[in-house]
Amino acid sequence: MQTFPQRVYRLVSKIPKGSVATYGQLAALAGSPRAARIVGAAMVRAPAGLPCHRVLYSDGSLCCEQAFGGKEIQRGLLQEEGVSFLPDGRANLKKHLWPGPEEPSKK
DNA sequence: CCGTTGACCCTTC
DNA sequence: AGAAGGGCCAACG
C-alpha cells in the first residue's frame, strides 16, 4: 500500500502523449473521486519528469500560473504534444481527455 | 494522536 | 451566465 500521491504519480506518468487528464479523474483512478485536492498537492511534491502539465481542471482549464511556471507555458507544451485548444483558452477535453489505464495493471 | 493545510470540485446566490 | 463559499480526503507538523 503506497501513499496516495505515489499512486497519482504513476497514473500521471502513464498519460500518453497527446492526452490530458483532470485532477478529479486522477483522484478517481487513485481511488478517491473527492480527493482531487490531494492530487494537486501531490503535484507540488511531484518529482521532475512528471508531465504534470497534462493535468487540468474538470473544465479543461489550467490551474494558477504559479502551478508549473506559467499557464502559457503549459498551453504551449500541450500544443507541442498535439493537444488542441478551444478559443476560450481551455484544452479540448472532448478530444484529448485521457480514458484512463485501459490495461488492468494486474492486481 | 489531533489540528491545519492544500496545483480542487461542486452547489448556491 | 458569472462569482462566491463550503466541503471533502489525505498528508504533514
Short mmCIF file of C-alpha atoms (C1' of nucleotides) in Angstrom, two decimals:
data_model
loop_
_atom_site.label_atom_id
_atom_site.label_comp_id
_atom_site.label_asym_id
_atom_site.label_seq_id
_atom_site.Cartn_x
_atom_site.Cartn_y
_atom_site.Cartn_z
CA MET A 1 0.00 0.00 0.00
CA GLN A 2 1.69 3.16 -1.19
CA THR A 3 0.77 6.73 -0.39
CA PHE A 4 -1.92 8.43 -2.40
CA PRO A 5 0.40 10.86 -4.23
CA GLN A 6 2.67 7.94 -5.01
CA ARG A 7 -0.17 6.26 -6.87
CA VAL A 8 -1.07 9.51 -8.62
CA TYR A 9 2.50 9.92 -9.87
CA ARG A 10 2.31 6.56 -11.56
CA LEU A 11 -1.02 7.40 -13.17
CA VAL A 12 0.20 10.76 -14.47
CA SER A 13 3.30 9.05 -15.75
CA LYS A 14 1.03 6.71 -17.71
CA ILE A 15 -0.73 9.54 -19.51
CA PRO A 16 0.12 9.10 -23.20
CA LYS A 17 1.43 11.99 -25.25
CA GLY A 18 -1.39 13.99 -26.80
CA SER A 19 -3.81 13.19 -23.98
CA VAL A 20 -4.82 15.18 -20.93
CA ALA A 21 -6.40 14.22 -17.60
CA THR A 22 -8.21 16.15 -14.90
CA TYR A 23 -7.36 16.21 -11.19
CA GLY A 24 -10.73 14.67 -10.40
CA GLN A 25 -10.12 11.86 -12.85
CA LEU A 26 -6.67 11.08 -11.46
CA ALA A 27 -8.13 11.17 -7.96
CA ALA A 28 -10.87 8.77 -9.00
CA LEU A 29 -8.32 6.45 -10.64
CA ALA A 30 -6.24 6.66 -7.48
CA GLY A 31 -9.26 5.50 -5.51
CA SER A 32 -10.85 8.72 -4.20
CA PRO A 33 -13.01 10.76 -6.59
CA ARG A 34 -13.25 13.53 -4.00
CA ALA A 35 -9.53 13.73 -3.27
CA ALA A 36 -8.74 15.90 -6.27
CA ARG A 37 -7.05 18.32 -3.85
CA ILE A 38 -4.69 15.63 -2.74
CA VAL A 39 -3.68 15.11 -6.35
CA GLY A 40 -2.89 18.80 -6.75
CA ALA A 41 -0.91 18.85 -3.54
CA ALA A 42 0.93 15.79 -4.78
CA MET A 43 1.80 17.59 -7.99
CA VAL A 44 3.75 20.15 -5.97
CA ARG A 45 5.68 17.31 -4.40
CA ALA A 46 5.86 15.55 -7.75
CA PRO A 47 9.43 14.78 -8.87
CA ALA A 48 10.90 16.09 -12.11
CA GLY A 49 9.99 14.12 -15.20
CA LEU A 50 6.32 14.04 -14.33
CA PRO A 51 4.13 15.50 -17.13
CA CYS A 52 2.07 17.45 -14.63
CA HIS A 53 1.31 19.92 -17.41
CA ARG A 54 -1.09 17.31 -18.79
CA VAL A 55 -3.24 17.56 -15.68
CA LEU A 56 -6.04 20.12 -15.96
CA TYR A 57 -9.24 21.20 -14.23
CA SER A 58 -12.58 19.47 -14.80
CA ASP A 59 -13.42 22.20 -17.30
CA GLY A 60 -10.13 21.70 -19.09
CA SER A 61 -8.76 24.98 -17.80
CA LEU A 62 -5.31 25.19 -16.22
CA CYS A 63 -4.63 25.91 -12.58
CA CYS A 64 -2.89 29.02 -11.20
CA GLU A 65 0.03 30.36 -13.21
CA GLN A 66 2.32 29.51 -10.30
CA ALA A 67 1.48 25.89 -10.95
CA PHE A 68 4.43 24.98 -13.17
CA GLY A 69 5.91 28.35 -14.02
CA GLY A 70 3.20 29.82 -16.25
CA LYS A 71 -0.05 28.62 -17.77
CA GLU A 72 1.08 29.97 -21.09
CA ILE A 73 3.95 27.51 -20.84
CA GLN A 74 1.58 24.67 -20.15
CA ARG A 75 -0.59 25.61 -23.10
CA GLY A 76 2.47 25.68 -25.33
CA LEU A 77 3.65 22.31 -24.04
CA LEU A 78 0.27 20.73 -24.64
CA GLN A 79 0.18 22.13 -28.15
CA GLU A 80 3.60 20.61 -28.72
CA GLU A 81 2.13 17.31 -27.58
CA GLY A 82 -0.59 17.67 -30.18
CA VAL A 83 -3.40 18.76 -27.88
CA SER A 84 -5.92 21.16 -29.37
CA PHE A 85 -7.23 24.22 -27.53
CA LEU A 86 -10.56 25.98 -27.62
CA PRO A 87 -10.91 29.72 -28.32
CA ASP A 88 -11.94 30.06 -24.69
CA GLY A 89 -8.44 29.14 -23.58
CA ARG A 90 -9.48 25.69 -22.40
CA ALA A 91 -7.98 22.41 -23.54
CA ASN A 92 -10.19 20.23 -25.73
CA LEU A 93 -11.08 17.56 -23.19
CA LYS A 94 -13.65 16.12 -25.59
CA LYS A 95 -10.82 15.34 -27.95
CA HIS A 96 -7.82 14.63 -25.74
CA LEU A 97 -9.26 13.54 -22.40
CA TRP A 98 -7.28 10.56 -21.12
CA PRO A 99 -9.64 7.50 -20.99
CA GLY A 100 -7.57 6.09 -18.16
CA PRO A 101 -5.45 2.94 -17.75
CA GLU A 102 -7.12 0.70 -20.28
CA GLU A 103 -4.87 -2.08 -19.10
CA PRO A 104 -5.89 -3.71 -15.83
CA SER A 105 -2.43 -3.12 -14.35
CA LYS A 106 -2.52 -6.57 -12.87
CA LYS A 107 -3.69 -6.73 -9.36
"C1'" DC B 1 -2.87 11.44 18.24
"C1'" DC B 2 -5.17 15.82 16.81
"C1'" DG B 3 -5.08 20.00 14.15
"C1'" DT B 4 -4.01 22.51 9.97
"C1'" DT B 5 -3.32 22.91 5.09
"C1'" DG B 6 -3.87 22.20 0.05
"C1'" DA B 7 -1.81 22.72 -8.42
"C1'" DC B 8 -9.74 21.10 -6.43
"C1'" DC B 9 -14.70 20.28 -7.35
"C1'" DC B 10 -19.49 21.20 -6.75
"C1'" DT B 11 -23.65 23.86 -5.17
"C1'" DT B 12 -25.94 28.14 -4.47
"C1'" DC B 13 -26.63 33.38 -4.74
"C1'" DA C 1 -24.01 33.47 -17.03
"C1'" DG C 2 -20.67 34.80 -13.65
"C1'" DA C 3 -18.97 34.92 -8.97
"C1'" DA C 4 -18.56 33.29 -4.04
"C1'" DG C 5 -18.50 29.87 -0.47
"C1'" DG C 6 -18.28 25.42 1.53
"C1'" DG C 7 -16.90 20.52 1.66
"C1'" DC C 8 -14.07 16.53 1.20
"C1'" DC C 9 -9.70 13.29 1.73
"C1'" DA C 10 -5.13 12.56 2.74
"C1'" DA C 11 -0.52 14.04 4.07
"C1'" DC C 12 2.42 16.76 7.30
"C1'" DG C 13 3.79 19.10 11.94
#
